[in-house]
Short mmCIF file of C-alpha atoms and ligand atoms in Angstrom, two decimals:
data_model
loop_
_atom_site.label_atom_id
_atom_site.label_comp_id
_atom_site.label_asym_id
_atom_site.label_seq_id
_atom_site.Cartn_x
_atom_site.Cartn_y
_atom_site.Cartn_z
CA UNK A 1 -24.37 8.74 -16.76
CA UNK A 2 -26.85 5.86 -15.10
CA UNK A 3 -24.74 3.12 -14.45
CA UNK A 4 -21.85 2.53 -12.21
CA UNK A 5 -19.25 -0.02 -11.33
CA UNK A 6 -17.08 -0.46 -8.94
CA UNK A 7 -13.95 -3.01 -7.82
CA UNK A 8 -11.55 -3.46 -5.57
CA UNK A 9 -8.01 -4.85 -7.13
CA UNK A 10 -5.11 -5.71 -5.61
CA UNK A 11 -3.99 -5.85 -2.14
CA UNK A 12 -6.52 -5.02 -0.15
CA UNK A 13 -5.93 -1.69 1.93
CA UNK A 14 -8.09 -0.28 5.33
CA UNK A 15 -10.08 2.51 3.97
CA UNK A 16 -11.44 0.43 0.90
CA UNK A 17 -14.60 0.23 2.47
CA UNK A 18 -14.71 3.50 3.37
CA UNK A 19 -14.15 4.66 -0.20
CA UNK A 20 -16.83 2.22 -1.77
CA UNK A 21 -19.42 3.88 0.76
CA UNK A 22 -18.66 7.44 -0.24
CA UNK A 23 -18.90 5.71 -4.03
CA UNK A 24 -21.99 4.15 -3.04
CA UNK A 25 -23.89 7.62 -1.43
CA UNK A 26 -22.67 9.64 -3.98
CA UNK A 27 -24.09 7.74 -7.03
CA UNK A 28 -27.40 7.27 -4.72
CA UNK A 29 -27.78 11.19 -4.85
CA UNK A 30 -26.61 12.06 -8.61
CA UNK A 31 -29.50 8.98 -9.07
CA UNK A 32 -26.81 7.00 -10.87
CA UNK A 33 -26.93 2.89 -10.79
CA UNK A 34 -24.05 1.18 -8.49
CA UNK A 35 -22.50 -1.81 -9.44
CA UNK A 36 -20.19 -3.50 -7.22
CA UNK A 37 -17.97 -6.25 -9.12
CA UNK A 38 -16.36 -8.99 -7.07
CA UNK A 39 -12.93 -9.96 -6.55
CA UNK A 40 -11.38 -7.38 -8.63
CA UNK A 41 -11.24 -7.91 -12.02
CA UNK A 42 -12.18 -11.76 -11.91
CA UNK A 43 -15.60 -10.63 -10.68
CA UNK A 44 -15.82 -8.65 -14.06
CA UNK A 45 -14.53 -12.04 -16.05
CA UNK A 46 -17.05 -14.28 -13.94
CA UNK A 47 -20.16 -11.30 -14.25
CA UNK A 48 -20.26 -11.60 -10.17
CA UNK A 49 -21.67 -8.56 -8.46
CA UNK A 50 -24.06 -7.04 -6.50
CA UNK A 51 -26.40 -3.85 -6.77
CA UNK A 52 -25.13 -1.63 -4.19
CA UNK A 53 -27.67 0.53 -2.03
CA UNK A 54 -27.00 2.86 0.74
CA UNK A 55 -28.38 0.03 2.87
CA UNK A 56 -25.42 -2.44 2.12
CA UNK A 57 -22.80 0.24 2.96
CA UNK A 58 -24.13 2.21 6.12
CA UNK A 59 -22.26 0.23 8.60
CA UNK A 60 -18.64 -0.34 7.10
CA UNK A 61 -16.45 2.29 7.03
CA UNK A 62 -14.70 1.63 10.29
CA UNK A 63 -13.83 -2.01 9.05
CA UNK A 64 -10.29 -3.36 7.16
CA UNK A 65 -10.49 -5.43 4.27
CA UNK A 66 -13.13 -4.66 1.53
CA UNK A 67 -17.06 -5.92 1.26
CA UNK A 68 -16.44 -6.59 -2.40
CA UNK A 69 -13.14 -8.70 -1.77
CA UNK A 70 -10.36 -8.05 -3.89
CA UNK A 71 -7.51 -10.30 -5.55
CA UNK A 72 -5.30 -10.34 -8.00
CA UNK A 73 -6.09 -10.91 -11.93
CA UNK A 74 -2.87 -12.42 -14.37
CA UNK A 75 -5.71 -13.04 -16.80
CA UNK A 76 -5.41 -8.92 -17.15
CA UNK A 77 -2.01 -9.46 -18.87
CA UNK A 78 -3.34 -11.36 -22.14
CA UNK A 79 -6.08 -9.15 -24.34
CA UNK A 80 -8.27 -12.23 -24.13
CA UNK A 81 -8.84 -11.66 -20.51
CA UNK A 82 -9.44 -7.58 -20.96
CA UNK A 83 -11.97 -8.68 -23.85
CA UNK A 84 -14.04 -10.45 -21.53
CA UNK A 85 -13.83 -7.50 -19.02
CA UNK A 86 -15.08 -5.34 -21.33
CA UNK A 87 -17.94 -7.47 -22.34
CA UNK A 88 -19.09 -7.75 -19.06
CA UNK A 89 -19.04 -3.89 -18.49
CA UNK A 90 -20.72 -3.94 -22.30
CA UNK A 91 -23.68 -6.36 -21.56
CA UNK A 92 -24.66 -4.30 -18.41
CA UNK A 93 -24.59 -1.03 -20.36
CA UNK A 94 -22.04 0.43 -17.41
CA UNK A 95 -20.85 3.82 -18.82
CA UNK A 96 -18.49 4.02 -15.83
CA UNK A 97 -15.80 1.84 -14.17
CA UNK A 98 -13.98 2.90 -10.78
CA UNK A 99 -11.01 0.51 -9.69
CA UNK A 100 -10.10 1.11 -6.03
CA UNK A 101 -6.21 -0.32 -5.86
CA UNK A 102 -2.80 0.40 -6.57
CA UNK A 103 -0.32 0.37 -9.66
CA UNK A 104 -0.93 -3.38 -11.13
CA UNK A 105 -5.07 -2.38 -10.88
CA UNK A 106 -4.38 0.81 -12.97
CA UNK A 107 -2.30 -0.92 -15.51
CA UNK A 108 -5.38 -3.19 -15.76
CA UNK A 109 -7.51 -0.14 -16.58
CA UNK A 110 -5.15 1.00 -19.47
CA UNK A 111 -5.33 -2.24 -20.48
CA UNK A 112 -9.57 -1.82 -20.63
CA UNK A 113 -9.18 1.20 -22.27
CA UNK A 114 -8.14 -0.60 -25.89
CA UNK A 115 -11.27 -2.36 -25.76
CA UNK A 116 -14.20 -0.36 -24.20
CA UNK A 117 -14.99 3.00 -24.69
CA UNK A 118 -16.67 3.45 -21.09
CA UNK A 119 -15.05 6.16 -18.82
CA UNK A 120 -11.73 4.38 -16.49
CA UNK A 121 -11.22 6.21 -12.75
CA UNK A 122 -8.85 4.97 -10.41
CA UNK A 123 -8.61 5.65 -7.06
CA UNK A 124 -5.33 4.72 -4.94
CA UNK A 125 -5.56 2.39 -2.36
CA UNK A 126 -2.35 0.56 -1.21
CA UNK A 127 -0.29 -0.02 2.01
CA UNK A 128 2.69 0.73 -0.03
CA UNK A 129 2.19 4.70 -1.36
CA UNK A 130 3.94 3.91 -3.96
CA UNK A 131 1.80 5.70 -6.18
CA UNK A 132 2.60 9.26 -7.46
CA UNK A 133 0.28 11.98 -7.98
CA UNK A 134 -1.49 12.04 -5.02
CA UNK A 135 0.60 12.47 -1.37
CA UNK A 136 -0.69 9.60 0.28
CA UNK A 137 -2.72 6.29 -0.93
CA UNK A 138 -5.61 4.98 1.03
CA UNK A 139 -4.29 2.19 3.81
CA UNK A 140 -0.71 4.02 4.01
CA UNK A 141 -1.16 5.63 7.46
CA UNK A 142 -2.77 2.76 8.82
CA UNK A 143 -0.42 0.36 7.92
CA UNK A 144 2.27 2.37 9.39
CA UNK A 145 0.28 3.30 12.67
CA UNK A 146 -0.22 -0.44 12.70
CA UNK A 147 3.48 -1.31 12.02
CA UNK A 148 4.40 1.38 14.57
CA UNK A 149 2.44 -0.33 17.83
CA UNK A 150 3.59 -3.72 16.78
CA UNK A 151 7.36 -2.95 16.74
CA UNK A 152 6.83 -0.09 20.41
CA UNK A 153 5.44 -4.04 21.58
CA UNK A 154 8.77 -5.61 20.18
CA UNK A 155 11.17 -2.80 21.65
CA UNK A 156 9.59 -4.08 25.29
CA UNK A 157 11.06 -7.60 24.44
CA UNK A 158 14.05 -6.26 22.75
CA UNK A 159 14.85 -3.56 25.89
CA UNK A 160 14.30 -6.63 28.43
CA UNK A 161 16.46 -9.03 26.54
CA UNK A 162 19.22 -6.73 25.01
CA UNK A 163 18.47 -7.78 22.09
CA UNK A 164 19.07 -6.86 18.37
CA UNK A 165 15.67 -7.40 16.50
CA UNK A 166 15.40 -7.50 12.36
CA UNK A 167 11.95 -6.29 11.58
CA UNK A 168 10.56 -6.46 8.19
CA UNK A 169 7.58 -4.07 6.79
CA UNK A 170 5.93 -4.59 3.64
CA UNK A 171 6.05 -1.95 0.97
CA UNK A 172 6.95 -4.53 -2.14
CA UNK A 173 9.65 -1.98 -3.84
CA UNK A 174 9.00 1.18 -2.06
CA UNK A 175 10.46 2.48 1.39
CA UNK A 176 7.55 4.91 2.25
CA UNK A 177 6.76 2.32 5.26
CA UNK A 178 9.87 1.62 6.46
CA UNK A 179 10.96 5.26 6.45
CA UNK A 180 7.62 6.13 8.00
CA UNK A 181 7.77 3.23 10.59
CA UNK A 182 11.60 3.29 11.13
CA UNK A 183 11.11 6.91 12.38
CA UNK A 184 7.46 6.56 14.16
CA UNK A 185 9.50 4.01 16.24
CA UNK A 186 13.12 5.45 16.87
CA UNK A 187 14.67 2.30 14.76
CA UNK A 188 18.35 2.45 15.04
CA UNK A 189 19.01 1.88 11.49
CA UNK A 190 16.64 1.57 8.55
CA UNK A 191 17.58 -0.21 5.83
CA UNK A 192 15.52 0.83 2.97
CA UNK A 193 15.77 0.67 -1.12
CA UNK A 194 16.32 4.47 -0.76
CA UNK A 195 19.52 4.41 1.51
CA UNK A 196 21.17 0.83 0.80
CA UNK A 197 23.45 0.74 -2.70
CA UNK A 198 21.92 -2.77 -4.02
CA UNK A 199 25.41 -3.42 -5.43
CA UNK A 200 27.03 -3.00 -2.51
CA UNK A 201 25.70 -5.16 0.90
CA UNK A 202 28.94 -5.87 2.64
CA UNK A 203 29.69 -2.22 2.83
CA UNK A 204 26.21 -1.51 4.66
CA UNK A 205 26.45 -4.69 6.64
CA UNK A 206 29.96 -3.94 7.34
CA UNK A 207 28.75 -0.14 9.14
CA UNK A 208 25.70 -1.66 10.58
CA UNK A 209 28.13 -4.44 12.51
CA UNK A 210 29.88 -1.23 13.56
CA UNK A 211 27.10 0.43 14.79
CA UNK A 212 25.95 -2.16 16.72
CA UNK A 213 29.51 -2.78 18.44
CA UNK A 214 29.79 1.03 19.36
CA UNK A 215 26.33 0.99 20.67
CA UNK A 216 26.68 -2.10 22.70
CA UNK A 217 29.50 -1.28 24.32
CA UNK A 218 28.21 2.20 25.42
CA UNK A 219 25.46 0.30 26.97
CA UNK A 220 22.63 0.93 24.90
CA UNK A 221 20.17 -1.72 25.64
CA UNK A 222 18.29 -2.38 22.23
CA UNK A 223 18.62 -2.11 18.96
CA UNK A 224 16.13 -2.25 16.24
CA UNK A 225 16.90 -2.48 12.76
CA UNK A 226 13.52 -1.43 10.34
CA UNK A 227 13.62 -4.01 7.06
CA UNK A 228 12.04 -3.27 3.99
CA UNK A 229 10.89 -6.55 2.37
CA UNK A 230 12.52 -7.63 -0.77
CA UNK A 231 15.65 -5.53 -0.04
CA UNK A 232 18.17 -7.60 1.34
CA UNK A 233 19.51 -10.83 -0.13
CA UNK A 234 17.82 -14.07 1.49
CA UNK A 235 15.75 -11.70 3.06
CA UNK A 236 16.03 -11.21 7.35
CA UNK A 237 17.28 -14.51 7.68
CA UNK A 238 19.66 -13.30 5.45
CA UNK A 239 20.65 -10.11 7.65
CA UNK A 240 20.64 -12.46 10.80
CA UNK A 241 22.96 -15.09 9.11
CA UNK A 242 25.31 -12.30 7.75
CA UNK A 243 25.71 -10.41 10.94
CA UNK A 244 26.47 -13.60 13.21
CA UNK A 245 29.15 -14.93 10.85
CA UNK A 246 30.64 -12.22 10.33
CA UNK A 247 30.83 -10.41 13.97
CA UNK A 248 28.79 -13.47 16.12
CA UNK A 249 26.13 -10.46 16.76
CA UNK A 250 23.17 -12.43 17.47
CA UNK A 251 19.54 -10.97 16.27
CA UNK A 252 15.70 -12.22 16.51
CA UNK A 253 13.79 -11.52 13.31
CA UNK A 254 10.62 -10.43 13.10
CA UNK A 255 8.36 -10.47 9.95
CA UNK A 256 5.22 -8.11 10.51
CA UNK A 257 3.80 -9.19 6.72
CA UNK A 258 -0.24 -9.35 6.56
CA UNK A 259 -1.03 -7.77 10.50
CA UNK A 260 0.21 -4.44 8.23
CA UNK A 261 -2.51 -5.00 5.29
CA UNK A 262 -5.82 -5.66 8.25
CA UNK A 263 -7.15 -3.63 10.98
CA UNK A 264 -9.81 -1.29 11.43
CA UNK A 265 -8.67 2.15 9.43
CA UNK A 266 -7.48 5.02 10.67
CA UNK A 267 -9.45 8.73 10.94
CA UNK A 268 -7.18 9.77 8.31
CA UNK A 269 -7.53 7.47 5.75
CA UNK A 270 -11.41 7.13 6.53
CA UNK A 271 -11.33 10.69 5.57
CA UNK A 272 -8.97 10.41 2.14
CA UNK A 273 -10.91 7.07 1.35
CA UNK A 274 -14.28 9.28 1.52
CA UNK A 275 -13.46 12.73 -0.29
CA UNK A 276 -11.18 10.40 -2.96
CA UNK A 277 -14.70 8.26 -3.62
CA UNK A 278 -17.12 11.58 -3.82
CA UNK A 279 -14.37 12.81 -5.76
CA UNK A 280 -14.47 9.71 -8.08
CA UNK A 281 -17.66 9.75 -9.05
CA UNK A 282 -17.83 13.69 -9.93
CA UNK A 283 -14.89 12.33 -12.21
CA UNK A 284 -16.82 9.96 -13.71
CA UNK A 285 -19.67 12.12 -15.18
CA UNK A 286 -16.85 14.29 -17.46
CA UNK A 287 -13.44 12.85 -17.27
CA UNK A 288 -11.68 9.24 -18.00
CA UNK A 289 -8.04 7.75 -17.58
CA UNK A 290 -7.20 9.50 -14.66
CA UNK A 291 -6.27 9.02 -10.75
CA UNK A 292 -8.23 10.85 -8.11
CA UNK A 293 -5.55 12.16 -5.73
CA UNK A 294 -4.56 14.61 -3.17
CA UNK A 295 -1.97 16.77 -3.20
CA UNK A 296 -0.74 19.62 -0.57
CA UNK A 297 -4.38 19.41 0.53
CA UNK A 298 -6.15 19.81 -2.96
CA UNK A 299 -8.52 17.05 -4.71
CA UNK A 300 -6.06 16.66 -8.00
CA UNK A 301 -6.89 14.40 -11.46
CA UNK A 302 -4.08 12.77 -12.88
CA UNK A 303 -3.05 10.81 -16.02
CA UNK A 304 -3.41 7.50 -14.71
CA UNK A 305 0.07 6.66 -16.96
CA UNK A 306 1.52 9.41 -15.07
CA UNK A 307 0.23 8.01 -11.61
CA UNK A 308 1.38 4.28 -12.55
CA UNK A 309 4.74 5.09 -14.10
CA UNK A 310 6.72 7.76 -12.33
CA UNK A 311 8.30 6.63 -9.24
CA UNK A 312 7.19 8.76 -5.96
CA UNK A 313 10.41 8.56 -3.53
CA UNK A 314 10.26 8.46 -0.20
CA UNK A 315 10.13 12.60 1.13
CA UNK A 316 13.85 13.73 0.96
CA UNK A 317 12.97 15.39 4.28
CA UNK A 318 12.81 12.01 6.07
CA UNK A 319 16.33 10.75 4.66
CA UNK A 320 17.59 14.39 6.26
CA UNK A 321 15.93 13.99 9.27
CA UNK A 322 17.07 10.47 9.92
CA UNK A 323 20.60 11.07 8.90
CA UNK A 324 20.79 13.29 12.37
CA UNK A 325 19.52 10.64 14.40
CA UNK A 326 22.31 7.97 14.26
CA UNK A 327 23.66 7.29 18.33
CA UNK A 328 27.14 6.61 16.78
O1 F6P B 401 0.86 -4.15 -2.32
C1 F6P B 401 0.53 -4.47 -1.02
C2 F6P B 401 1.36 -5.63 -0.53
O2 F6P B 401 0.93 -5.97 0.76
C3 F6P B 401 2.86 -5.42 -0.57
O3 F6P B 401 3.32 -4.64 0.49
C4 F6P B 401 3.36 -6.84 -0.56
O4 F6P B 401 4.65 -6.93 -1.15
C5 F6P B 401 2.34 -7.55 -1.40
O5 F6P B 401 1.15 -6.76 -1.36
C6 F6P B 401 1.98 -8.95 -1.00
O6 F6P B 401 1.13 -9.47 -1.96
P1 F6P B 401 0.21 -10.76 -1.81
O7 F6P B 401 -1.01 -10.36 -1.05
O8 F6P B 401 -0.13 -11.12 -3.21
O9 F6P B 401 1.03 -11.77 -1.08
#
C-alpha cells in the first residue's frame, strides 16, 4: 500500500484529532502517503485535501473538533454522488480510505464499496456510542464528563432555588449518554428510549408527577430529571408544559445540545482515538469493510454491516443499578 486517505464524517467528536495523528504517524513509519480529505465526504466530491505530514499533526491531539472539518454528505444517498467519490479516490491512485465517524459515515462506505475496489476502514467516532462492536466510540466519555460538570453547575441553581430542572443530552436515538450522565450526576429520574414505553407517556408522566410530589413534600430540595433528546413529544418544553397542567409542578429546562459535541478530549478517549488509528492503518494493509473497535480491552475488526446495523443497548447493568436508586 502507498497511498492513504483519510476523513472525518459526521458529527464531529473530541478525540478526532487525536485519531487522525496516530493515522498520520503511523502511515509516516510504514512510508505510506497520507491524504487528508476535507469536510467528510464533500471534500472527496470537491477533490479538497491536504498532504498530511507529521508536522501538521504534532500539536493537536489535546484539541475538540477535527483539523480536517467534518459535515454531513446527502449527496452519499444517490449512486451519482458515491461515483464521484470514487473517482476522486481513483484519480489519486489511493488504495486505502479510513472514515473517522459514526453509523451514517459507515453506511457511506458500503455505499463506496459498489463502486471502488480500494480497501474501506472505519473507525468510530461519535458522542452517541451508538455503535456496536466496539465498547465505547471515540468522543463518548467526553461528552458525558462534559454533560456531567454542566448539569453538577445546574444542581447549584436547582438546590438554591428548589427547583425541578428538565435537562436534555444529545445521543440522537440512543440512551448511552443519558444513562451515563443521569447516573454520573445522581439525576432523580432519567427518562431514556430504554426505560420510557413510547406508546405510553401519560403513564410515565403520571409516576414522575408522583415522584416529584413525594419528594417535595419530604423536603428534598432538587430534583433533576436527565432528557434524552428526541424522546419525549414536543420535546422539554413538552415535559415542562405536561407536568404544570397536569399537577402545576413548575420546571426550568435546560438544553445542553452542542457544549456536549466541543471541548478539549478526555485521557481516555485520547488513548482509544490513538490505538483505534494505529490500529486502522495495520487494517488497511490486509483487510477491508470492517470497524476498528475495542472490546473487553482487545483491538477487535468487525463487519462494518455488523457495526452499523445491530443496535448496542445501553449496559443492562446501568438500568439495574439505577432501578435501586429511586428516593421514593
Ligand atoms: O451524532 C452526534 C449528534 O450530536 C447527535 O447527538 C445529535 O442528535 C446530532 O448529532 C445533531 O446533528 P447536527 O450536528 O447535524 O445538528
Amino acid at each position: 500500500m502507498k497511498r492513504l486517505a483519510i476523513i472525518t464524517s459526521g458529527g464531529d467528536a473530541p478525540g478526532m484529532n487525536a485519531a487522525i495523528r496516530a493515522i498520520v504517524l503511523s502511515c509516516h513509519t510504514k512510508d505510506i502517503l497520507c491524504f487528508g480529505f476535507y469536510h467528510g465526504y464533500n471534500g472527496l466530491m470537491e477533490d479538497e485535501y491536504q498532504l498530511l505530514s507529521p508536522e501538521v499533526v504534532r500539536p493537536i491531539t489535546q484539541y475538540g473538533g477535527t483539523i480536517l472539518k467534518s459535515a454531513r454528505c446527502p449527496q452519499m444517498h444517490d449512486d451519482a454522488g458515491v461515483k464521484q467519490v470514487a473517482s476522486t479516490l481513483k484519480r489519486h491512485k489511493i488504495d486505502a480510505l479510513i472514515v473517522i465517524g459514526g453509523d451514517g459515515s459507515f453506511r457511506g462506505m458500503m455505499a463506496l464499496q459498489a463502486f471502488w475496489s480500494g480497501r474501506l476502514i472505519g473507525v468510530p467516532a461519535t458522542i452517541d456510542n451508538d455503535l456496536a462492536c466496539t465498547d465505547s466510540t471515540i468522543g463518548f466519555a467526553t461528552a458525558v464528563n462534559t454533560a456531567t460538570q454542566a448539569i453538577d453547575k445546574i444542581r447549584d441553581t436547582a438546590n438554591a432555588f428548589e427547583r425541578v430542572f428538565i435537562v436534555e443530552v444529545m445521543g440522537r436515538h440512543s440512551g448511552h449518554i443519558a444513562f451515563n450522565v443521569g447516573l454520573a450526576t445522581a439525576a432523580e429520574r432519567i427518562l431514556s428510549f430504554e426505560n420510557c414505553p413510547t406508546d405510553d407517556f401519560k403513564h410515565v408522566e403520571h409516576s414522575l408527577i408522583a415522584q416529584i410530589q413525594t419528594q417535595q413534600q419530604n423536603n428534598h430540595s432538587s430534583f433533576v430529571i436527565v432528557l434524552a433528546e428526541n424522546l419525549w413529544p414536543e420535546g422539554p418544553q413538552g415535559l415542562k408544559k405536561s407536568l404544570f397542567e397536569s399537577a402545576k409542578i413548575e420546571s426550568a429546562v435546560c438544553v445542553l445540545g452542542y457544549i456536549q459535541r466541543g471541548g478539549s478530549p478526555s485521557p481516555e478517549d485520547r488513548i482509544l482515538a490513538t490505538e483505534l488509528g494505529i490500529e486502522a492503518v495495520s487494517a488497511a494493509l490486509t483487510d477491508s469493510g470492517v470497524m476498528i473497535g475495542k472490546v473487553n480491552g482487545v483491538l477487535t475488526r468487525s463487519c462494518i454491516i455488523r457495526a452499523t446495523e445491530q443496535n448496542k443497548p445501553v449496559d443492562q447493568a446501568l438500568h439495574s443499578v439505577y432501578k435501586h436508586l429511586t428516593y421514593t
